[in-house]
mmCIF file of C-alpha atoms and ligand atoms in Angstrom:
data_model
loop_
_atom_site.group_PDB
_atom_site.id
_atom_site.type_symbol
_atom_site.label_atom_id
_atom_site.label_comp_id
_atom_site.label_asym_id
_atom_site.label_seq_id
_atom_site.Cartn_x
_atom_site.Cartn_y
_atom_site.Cartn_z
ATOM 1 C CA UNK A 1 -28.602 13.566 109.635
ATOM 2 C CA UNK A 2 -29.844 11.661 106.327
ATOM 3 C CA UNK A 3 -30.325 13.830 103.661
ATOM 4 C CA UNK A 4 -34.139 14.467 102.562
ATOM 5 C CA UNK A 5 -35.033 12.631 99.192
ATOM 6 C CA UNK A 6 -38.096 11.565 97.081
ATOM 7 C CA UNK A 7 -39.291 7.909 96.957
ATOM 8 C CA UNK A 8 -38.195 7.334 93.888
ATOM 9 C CA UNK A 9 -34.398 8.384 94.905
ATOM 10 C CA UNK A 10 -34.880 6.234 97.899
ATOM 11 C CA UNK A 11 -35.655 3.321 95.769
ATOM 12 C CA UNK A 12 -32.417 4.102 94.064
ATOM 13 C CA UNK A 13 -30.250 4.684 96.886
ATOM 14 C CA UNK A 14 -31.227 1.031 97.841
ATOM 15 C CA UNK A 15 -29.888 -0.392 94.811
ATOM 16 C CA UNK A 16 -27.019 1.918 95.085
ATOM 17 C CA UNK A 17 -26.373 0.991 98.569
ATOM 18 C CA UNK A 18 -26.921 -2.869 97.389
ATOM 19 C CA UNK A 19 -24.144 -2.518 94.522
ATOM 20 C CA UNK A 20 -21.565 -0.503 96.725
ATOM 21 C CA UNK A 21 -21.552 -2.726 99.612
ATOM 22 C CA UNK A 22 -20.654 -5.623 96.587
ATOM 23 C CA UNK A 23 -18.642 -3.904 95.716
ATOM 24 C CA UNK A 24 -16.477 -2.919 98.295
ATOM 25 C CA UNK A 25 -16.566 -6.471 99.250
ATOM 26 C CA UNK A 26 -15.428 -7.982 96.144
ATOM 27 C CA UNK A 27 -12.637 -5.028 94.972
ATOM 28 C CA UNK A 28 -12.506 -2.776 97.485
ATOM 29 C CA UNK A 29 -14.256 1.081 97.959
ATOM 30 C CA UNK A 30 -10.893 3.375 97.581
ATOM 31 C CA UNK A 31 -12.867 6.736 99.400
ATOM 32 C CA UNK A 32 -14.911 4.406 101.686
ATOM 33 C CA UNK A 33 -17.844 3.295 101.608
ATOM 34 C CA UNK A 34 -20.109 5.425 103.949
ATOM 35 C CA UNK A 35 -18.532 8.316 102.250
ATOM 36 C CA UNK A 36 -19.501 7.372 98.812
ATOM 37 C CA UNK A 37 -22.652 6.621 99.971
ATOM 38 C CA UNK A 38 -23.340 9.745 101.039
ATOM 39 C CA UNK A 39 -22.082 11.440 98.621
ATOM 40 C CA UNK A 40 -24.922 9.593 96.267
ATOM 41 C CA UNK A 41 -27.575 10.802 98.914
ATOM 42 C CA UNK A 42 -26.107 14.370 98.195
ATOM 43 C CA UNK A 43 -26.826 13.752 94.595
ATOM 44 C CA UNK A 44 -29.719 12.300 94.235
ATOM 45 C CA UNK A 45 -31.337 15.404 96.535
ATOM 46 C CA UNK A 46 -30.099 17.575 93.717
ATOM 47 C CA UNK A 47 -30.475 16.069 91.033
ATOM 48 C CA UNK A 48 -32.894 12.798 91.240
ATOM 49 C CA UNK A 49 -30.370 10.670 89.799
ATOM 50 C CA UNK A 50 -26.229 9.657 90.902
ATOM 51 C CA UNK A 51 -23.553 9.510 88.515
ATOM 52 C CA UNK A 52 -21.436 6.263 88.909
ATOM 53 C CA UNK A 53 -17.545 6.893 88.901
ATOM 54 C CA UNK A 54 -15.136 4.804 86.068
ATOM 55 C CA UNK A 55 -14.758 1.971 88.225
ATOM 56 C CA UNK A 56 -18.175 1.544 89.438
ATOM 57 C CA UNK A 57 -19.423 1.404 85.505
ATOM 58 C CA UNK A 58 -16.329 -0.725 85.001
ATOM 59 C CA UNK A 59 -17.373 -3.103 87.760
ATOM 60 C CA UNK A 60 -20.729 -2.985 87.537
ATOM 61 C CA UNK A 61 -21.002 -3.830 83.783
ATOM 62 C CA UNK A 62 -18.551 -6.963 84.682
ATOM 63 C CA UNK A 63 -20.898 -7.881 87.058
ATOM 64 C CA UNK A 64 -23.921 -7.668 85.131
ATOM 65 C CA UNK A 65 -22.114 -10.227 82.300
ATOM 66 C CA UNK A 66 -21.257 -12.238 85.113
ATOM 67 C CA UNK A 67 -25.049 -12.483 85.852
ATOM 68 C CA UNK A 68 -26.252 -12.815 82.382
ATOM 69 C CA UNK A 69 -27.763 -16.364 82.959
ATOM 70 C CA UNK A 70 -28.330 -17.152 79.187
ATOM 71 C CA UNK A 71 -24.663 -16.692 78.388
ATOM 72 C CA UNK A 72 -22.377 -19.363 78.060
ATOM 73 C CA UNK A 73 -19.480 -17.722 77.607
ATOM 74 C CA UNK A 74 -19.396 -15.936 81.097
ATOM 75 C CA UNK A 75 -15.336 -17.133 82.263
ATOM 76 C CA UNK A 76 -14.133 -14.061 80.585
ATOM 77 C CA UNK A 77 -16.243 -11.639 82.419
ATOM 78 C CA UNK A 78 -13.149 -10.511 83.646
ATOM 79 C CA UNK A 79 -11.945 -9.372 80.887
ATOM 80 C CA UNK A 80 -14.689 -7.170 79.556
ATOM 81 C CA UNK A 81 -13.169 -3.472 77.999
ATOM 82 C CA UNK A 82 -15.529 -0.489 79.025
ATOM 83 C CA UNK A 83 -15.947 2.237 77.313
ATOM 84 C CA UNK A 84 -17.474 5.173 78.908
ATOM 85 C CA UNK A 85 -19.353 7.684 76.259
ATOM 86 C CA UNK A 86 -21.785 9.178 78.832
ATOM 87 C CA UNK A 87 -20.947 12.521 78.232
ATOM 88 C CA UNK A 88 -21.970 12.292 74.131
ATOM 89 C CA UNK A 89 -25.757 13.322 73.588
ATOM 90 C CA UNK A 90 -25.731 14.221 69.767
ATOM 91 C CA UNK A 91 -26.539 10.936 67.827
ATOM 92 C CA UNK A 92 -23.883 11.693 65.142
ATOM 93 C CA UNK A 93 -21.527 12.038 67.870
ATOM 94 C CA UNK A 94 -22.708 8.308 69.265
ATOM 95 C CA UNK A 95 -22.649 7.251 65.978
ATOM 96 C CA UNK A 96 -18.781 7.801 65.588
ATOM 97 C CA UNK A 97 -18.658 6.593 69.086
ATOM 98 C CA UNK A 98 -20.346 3.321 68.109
ATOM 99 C CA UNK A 99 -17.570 2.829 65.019
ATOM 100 C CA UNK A 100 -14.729 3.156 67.572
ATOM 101 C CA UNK A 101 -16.325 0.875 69.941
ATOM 102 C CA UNK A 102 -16.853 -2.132 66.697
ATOM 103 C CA UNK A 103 -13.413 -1.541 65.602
ATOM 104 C CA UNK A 104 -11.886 -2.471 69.160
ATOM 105 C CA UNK A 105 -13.648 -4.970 69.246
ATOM 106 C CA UNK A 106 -13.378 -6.995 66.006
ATOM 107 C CA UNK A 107 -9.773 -5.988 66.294
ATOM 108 C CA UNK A 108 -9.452 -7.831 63.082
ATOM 109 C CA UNK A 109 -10.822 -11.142 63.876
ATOM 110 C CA UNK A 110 -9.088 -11.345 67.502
ATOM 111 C CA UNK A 111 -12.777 -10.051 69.135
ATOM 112 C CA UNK A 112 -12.537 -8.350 72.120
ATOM 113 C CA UNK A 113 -15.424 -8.813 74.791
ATOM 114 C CA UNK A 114 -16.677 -4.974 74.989
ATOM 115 C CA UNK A 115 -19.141 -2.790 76.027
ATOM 116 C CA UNK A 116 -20.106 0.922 75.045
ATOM 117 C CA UNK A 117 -22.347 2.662 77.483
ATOM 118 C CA UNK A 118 -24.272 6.030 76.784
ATOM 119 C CA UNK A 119 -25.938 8.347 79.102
ATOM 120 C CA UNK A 120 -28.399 6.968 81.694
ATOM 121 C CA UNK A 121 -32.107 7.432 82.138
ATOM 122 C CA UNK A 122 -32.877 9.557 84.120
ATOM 123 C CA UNK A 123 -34.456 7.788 86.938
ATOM 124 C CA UNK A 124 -38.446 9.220 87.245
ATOM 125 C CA UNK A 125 -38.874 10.560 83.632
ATOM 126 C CA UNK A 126 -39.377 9.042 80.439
ATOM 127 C CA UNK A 127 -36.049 10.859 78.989
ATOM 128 C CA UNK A 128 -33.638 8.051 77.794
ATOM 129 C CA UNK A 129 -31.370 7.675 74.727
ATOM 130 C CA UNK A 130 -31.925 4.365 72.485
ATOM 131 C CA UNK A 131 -30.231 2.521 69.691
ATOM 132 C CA UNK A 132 -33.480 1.127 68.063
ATOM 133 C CA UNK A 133 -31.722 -1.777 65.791
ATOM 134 C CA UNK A 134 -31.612 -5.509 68.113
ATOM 135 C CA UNK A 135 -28.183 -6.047 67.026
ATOM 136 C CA UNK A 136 -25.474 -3.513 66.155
ATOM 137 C CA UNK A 137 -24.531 -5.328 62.678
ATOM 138 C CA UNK A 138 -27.553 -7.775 61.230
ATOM 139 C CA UNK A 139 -29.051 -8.319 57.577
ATOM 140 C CA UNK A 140 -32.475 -6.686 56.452
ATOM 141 C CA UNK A 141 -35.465 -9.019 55.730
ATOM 142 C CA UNK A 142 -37.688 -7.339 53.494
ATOM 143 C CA UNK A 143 -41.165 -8.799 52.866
ATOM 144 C CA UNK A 144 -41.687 -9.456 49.042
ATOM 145 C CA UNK A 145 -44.211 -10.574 46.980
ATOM 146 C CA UNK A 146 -42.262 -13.426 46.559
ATOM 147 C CA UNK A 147 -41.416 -14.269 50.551
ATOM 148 C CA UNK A 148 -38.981 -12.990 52.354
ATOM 149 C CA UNK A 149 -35.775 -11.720 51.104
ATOM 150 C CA UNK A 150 -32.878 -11.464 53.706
ATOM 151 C CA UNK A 151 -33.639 -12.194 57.653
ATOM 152 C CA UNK A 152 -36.884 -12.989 58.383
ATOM 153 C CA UNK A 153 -36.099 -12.218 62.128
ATOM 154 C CA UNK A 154 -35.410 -8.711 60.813
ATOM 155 C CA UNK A 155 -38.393 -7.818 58.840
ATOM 156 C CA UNK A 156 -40.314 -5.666 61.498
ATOM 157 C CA UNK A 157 -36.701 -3.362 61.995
ATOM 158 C CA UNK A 158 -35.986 -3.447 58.253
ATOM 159 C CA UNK A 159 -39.415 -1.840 57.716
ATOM 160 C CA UNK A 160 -38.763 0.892 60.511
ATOM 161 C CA UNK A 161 -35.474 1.646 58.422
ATOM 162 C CA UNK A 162 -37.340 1.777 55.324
ATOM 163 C CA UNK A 163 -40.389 4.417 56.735
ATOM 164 C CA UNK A 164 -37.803 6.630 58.088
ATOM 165 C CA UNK A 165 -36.385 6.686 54.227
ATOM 166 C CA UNK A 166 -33.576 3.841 54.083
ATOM 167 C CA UNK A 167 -33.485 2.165 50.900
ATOM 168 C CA UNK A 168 -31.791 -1.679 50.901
ATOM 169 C CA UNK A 169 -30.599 -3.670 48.007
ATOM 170 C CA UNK A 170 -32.834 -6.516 48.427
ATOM 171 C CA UNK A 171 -30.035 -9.040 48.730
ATOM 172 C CA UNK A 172 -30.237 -11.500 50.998
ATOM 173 C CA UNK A 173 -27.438 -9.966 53.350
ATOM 174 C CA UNK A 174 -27.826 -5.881 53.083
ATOM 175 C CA UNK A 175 -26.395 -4.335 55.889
ATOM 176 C CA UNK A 176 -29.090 -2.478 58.171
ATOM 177 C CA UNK A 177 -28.372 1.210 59.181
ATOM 178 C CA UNK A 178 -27.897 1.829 62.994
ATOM 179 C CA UNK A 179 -31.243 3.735 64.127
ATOM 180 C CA UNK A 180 -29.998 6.373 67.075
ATOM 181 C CA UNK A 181 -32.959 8.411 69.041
ATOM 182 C CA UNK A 182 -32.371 10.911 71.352
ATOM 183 C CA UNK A 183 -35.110 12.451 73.797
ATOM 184 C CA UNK A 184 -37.301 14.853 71.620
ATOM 185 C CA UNK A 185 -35.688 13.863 68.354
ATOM 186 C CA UNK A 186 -37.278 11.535 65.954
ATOM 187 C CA UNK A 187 -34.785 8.639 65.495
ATOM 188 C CA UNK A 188 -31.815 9.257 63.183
ATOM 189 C CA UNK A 189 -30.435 6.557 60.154
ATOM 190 C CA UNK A 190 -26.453 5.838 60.093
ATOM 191 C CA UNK A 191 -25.062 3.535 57.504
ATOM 192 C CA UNK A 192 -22.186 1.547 58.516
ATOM 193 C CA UNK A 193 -19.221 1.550 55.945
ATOM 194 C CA UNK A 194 -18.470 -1.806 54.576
ATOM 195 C CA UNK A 195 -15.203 -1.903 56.722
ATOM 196 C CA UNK A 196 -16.831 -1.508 60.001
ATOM 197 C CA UNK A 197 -18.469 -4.564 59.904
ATOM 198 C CA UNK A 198 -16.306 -8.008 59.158
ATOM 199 C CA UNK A 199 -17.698 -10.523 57.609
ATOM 200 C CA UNK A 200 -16.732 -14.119 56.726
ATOM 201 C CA UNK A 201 -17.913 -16.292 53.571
ATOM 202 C CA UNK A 202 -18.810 -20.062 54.481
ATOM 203 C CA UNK A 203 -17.259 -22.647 52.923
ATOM 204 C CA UNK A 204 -16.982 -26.272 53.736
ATOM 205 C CA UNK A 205 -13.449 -28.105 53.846
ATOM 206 C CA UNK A 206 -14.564 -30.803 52.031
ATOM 207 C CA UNK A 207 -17.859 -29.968 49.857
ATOM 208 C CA UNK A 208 -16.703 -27.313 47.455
ATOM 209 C CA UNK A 209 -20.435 -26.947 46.363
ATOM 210 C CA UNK A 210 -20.761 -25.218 49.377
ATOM 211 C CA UNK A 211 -19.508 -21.885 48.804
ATOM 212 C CA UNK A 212 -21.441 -21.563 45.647
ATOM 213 C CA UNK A 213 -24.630 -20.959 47.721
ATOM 214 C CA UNK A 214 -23.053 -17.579 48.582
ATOM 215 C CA UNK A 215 -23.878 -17.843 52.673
ATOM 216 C CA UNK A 216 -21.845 -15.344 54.851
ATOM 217 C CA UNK A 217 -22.449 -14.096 58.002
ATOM 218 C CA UNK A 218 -20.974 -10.950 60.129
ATOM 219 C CA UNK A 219 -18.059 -11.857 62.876
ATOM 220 C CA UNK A 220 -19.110 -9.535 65.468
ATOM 221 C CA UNK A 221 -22.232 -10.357 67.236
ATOM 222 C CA UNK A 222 -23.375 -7.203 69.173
ATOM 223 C CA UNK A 223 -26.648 -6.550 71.105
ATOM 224 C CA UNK A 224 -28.148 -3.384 71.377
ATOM 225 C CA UNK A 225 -31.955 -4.298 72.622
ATOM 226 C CA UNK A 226 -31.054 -5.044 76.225
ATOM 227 C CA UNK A 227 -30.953 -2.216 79.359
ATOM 228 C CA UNK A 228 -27.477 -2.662 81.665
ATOM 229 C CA UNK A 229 -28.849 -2.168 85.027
ATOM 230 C CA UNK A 230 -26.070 -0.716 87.324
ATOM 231 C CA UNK A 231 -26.928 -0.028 91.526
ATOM 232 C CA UNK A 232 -30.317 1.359 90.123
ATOM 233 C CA UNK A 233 -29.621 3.381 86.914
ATOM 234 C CA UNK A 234 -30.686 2.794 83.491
ATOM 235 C CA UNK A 235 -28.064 2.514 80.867
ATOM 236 C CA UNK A 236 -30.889 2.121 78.063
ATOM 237 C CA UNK A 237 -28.318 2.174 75.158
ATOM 238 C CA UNK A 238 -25.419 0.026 76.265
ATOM 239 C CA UNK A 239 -24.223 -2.385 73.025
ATOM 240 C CA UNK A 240 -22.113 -5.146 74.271
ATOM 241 C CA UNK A 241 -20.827 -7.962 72.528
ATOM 242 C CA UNK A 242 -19.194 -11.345 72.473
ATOM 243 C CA UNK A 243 -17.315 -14.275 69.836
ATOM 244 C CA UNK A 244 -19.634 -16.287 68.277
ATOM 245 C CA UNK A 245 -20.488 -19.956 69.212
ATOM 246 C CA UNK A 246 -20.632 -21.760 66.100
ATOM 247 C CA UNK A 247 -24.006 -22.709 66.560
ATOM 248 C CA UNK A 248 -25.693 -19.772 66.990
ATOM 249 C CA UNK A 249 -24.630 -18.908 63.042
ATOM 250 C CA UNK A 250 -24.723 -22.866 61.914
ATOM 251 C CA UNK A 251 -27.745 -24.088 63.981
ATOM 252 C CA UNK A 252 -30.221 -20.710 64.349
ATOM 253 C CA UNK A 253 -29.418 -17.831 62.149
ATOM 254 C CA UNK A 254 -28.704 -19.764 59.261
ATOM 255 C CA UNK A 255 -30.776 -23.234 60.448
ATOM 256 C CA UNK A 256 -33.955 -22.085 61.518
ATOM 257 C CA UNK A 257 -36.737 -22.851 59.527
ATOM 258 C CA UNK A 258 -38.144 -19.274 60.463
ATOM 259 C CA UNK A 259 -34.909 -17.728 59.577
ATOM 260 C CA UNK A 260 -32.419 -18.288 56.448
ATOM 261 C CA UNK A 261 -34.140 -21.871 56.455
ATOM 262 C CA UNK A 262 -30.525 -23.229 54.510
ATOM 263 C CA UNK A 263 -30.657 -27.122 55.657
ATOM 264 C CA UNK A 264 -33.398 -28.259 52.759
ATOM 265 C CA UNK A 265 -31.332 -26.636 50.421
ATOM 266 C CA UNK A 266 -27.980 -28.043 52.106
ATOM 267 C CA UNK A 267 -29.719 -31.606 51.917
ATOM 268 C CA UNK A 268 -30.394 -31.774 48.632
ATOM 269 C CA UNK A 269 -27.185 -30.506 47.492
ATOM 270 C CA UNK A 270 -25.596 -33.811 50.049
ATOM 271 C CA UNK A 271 -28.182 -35.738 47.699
ATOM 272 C CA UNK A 272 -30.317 -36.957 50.584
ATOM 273 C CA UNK A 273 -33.760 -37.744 50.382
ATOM 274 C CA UNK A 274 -35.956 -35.002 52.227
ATOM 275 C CA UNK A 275 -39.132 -36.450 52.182
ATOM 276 C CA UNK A 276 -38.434 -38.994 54.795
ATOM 277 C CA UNK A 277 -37.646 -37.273 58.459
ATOM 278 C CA UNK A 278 -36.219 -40.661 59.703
ATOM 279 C CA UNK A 279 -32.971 -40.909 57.852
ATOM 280 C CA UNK A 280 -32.306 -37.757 59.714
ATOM 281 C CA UNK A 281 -31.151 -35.540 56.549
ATOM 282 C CA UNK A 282 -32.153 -32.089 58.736
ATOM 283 C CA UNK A 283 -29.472 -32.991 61.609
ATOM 284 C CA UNK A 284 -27.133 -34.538 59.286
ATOM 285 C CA UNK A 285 -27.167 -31.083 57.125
ATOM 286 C CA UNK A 286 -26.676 -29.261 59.936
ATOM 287 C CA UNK A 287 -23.665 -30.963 61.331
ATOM 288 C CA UNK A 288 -22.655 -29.782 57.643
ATOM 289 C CA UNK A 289 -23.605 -26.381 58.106
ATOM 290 C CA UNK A 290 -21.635 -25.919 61.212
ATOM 291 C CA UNK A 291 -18.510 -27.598 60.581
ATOM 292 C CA UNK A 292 -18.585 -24.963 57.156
ATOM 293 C CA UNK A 293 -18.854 -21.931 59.837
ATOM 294 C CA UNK A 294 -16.187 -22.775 62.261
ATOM 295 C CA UNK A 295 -13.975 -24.158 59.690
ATOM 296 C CA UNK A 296 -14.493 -20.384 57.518
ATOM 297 C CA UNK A 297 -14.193 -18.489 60.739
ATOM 298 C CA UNK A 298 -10.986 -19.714 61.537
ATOM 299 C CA UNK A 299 -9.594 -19.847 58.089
ATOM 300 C CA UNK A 300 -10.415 -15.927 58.038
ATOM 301 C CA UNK A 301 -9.210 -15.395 61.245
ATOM 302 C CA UNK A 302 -11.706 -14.492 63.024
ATOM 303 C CA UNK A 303 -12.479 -16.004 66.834
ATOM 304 C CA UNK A 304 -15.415 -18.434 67.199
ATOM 305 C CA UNK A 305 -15.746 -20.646 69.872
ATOM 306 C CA UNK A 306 -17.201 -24.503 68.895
ATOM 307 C CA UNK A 307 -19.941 -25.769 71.603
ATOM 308 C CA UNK A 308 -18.136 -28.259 72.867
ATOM 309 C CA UNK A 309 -15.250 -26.000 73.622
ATOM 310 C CA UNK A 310 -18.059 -23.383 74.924
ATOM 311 C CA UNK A 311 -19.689 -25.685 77.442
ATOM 312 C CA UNK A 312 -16.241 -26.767 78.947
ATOM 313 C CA UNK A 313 -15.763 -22.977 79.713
ATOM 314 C CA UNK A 314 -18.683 -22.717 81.140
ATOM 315 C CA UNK A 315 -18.262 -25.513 83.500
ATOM 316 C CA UNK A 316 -14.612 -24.053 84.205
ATOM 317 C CA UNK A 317 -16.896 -20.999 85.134
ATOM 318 C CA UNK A 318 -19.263 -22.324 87.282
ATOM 319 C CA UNK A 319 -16.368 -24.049 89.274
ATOM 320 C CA UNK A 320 -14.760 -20.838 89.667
ATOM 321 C CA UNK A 321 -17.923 -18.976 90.985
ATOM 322 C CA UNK A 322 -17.894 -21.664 93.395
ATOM 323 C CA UNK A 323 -14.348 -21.242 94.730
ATOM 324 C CA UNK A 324 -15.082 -17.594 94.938
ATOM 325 C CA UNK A 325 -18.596 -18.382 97.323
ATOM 326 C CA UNK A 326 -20.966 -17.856 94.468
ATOM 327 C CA UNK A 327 -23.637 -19.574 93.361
ATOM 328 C CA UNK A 328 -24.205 -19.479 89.361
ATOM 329 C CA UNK A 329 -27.466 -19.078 88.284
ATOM 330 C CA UNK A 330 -28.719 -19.552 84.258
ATOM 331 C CA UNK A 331 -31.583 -20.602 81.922
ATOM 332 C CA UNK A 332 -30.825 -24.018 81.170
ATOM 333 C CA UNK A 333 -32.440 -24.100 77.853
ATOM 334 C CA UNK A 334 -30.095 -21.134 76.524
ATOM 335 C CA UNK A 335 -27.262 -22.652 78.105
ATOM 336 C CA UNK A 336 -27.379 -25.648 76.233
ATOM 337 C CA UNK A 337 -26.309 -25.068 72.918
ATOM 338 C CA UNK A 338 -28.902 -26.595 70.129
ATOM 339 C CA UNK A 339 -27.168 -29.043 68.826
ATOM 340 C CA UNK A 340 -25.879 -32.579 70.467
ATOM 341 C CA UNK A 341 -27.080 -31.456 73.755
ATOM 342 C CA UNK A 342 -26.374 -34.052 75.706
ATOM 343 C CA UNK A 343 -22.830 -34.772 74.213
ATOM 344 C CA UNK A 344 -22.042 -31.493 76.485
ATOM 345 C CA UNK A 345 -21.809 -31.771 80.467
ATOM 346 C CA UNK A 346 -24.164 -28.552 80.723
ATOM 347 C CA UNK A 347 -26.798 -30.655 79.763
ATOM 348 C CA UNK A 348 -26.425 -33.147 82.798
ATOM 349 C CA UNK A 349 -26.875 -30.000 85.251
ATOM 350 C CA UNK A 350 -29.612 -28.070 86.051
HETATM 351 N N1 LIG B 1 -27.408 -15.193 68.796
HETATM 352 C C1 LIG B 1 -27.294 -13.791 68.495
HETATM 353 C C2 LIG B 1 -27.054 -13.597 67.004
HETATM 354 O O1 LIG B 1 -26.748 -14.535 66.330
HETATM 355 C C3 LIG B 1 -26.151 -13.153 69.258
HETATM 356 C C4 LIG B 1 -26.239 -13.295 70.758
HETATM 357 C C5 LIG B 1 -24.943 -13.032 71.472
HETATM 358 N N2 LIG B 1 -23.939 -13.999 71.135
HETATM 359 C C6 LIG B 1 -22.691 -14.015 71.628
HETATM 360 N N3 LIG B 1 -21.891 -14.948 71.233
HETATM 361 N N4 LIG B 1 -22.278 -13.109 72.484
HETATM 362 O O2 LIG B 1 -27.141 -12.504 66.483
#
């Protein structure tokens, strides 16, 4: 006899049955898989919603990097650390939880590839916990009355920060507080201490001008804005994080017209002449800009990844989904990384 449940459970329990069965297939299901299964059944008739075991969240968050398909760094997915803080619901509590989690992994510089996972939704209402800020560490952008001061890609946050009563600096890299809601609770303001988040300062090997323009950036990219769909639950605050590629710092976050905007400046320091776009002084300053990142990440020790090196890995990836009978899927255009696109072999694949 099949237990009783509501549609929206039975929606679930098709996911769930979906993620098991892979599951099972790809590592095994120790207590069996029509057991498990209805032991989810059971649960779901109680409760509405399941509660997925270590290894299920373990494999299924693996999984989910392995299917990530803007990520080029998916060969490690392997090697992803979990850590399971489902059981905290009091935001100081996930606050602390959060500072463990960014201290394994910057480990110093030697990043680790982790994730931190916090209570489900619960499937069918509207209750779900939230980390509010897009990236665990990032700089405010505050809107001045002369332009923007900081990240520009940060203003509308940095302005949520500042109506729930954070005050900034106004320097061009303040640290933003971590923003933590919890269902019936108006969102909560944590700063991080200095130490929780490692940063590097960007200097060039060979132009020593470069340091005096005072650019740093953080080592630990982590994103918080993004839902971790396991076998049809939720995970609504789930930061996970990464190395950098070199580009993403020298090319976009620092590159961008629409962010820190740095290659006019960078060009005229190089003396080139900006007024023409032909003699190429905007790629040529970048090429600048991103050997200073790599070349400061590694002098301080802290693991970056260049995109030539990124886009072999990925190939190695895609070669070893094959042997295993997958087929890779991704979004070409954040695949290949924005700079000398088609000096990488990810560019000559769709
Ligand atoms: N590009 C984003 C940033 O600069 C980070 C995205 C994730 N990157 C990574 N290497 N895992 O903040």
């Amino acid at each position: 006899m099949r237990t009783e449940i509501t549609e929206i459970s039975e929606d679930i329990f098709v996911e769930a049955h979906a993620f098991l069965e892979q599951m099972a297939a790809e590592i095994g299901e120790p207590e069996g898989l029509d057991e498990r299964l209805n032991e989810i059944r059971q649960e779901l008739a109680e409760t509405g919603t399941y509660t997925h075991t270590a290894r299920e969240l373990e494999f299924g968050a693996k999984v989910a990097w392995r299917n990530s398909n803007r990520c080029i760094g998916r060969l490690f997915w392997k090697s992803l650390d979990v850590f399971d803080y489902r059981h905290l619901t009091e935001p100081d509590e996930m606050f602390n939880a959060l500072r463990n989690y960014l201290k394994h992994a910057t480990n110093g510089g030697k990043i680790r590839s982790s994730i931190c996972l916090f209570a489900p939704k619960h499937p069918g209402t509207r209750r779900e916990v939230k980390i509010l800020n897009n990236k665990l560490i990032r700089y405010a952008g505050y809107d001045t009355e002369d332009g923007i001061v900081g990240d520009p890609e940060e203003v509308p946050f940095t302005q949520t920060c500042l109506d729930l009563g954070w005050r900034g600096e106004l320097t061009a890299f303040d640290l933003l507080p971590v923003v933590i809601q919890v269902p019936d609770r108006t969102p909560e303001l944590f700063d991080l201490e200095p130490d929780d988040a490692l940063e590097v300062e960007i200097e060039h090997p060979e132009l020593p001008w470069f340091r005096e323009m005072g650019l740093r950036w953080y080592a630990v990219p982590v994103i918080t804005n993004m839902t971790l769909e396991i076998g049809g639950i939720e995970y609504t605050a789930a930061p996970f994080n990464g190395w950098f590629m070199g580009t993403e710092i020298g090319s976009r976050n620092l590159g961008d017209a629409d962010r820190y905007n740095m290659l006019p400046e960078i060009a005229r320091r190089m003396d080139l002449d900006t007024r023409s776009k032909s003699n190429l002084w905007k790629d040529r300053a970048m090429v600048e800009l991103n050997t200073a990142v790599l070349h400061s990440y590694r002098k301080a020790g802290v693991v970056i990844v260049d995109h030539h090196t990124a886009s072999r890995q990925f190939m190695s990836f895609v070669e070893q989904e094959k042997q295993a009978g997958r087929n890779v899927t991704s979004q070409w255009s954040w695949i290949v990384p924005p700079m000398s696109g088609s000096a990488m072999d990810v560019f000559h694949n769709d």
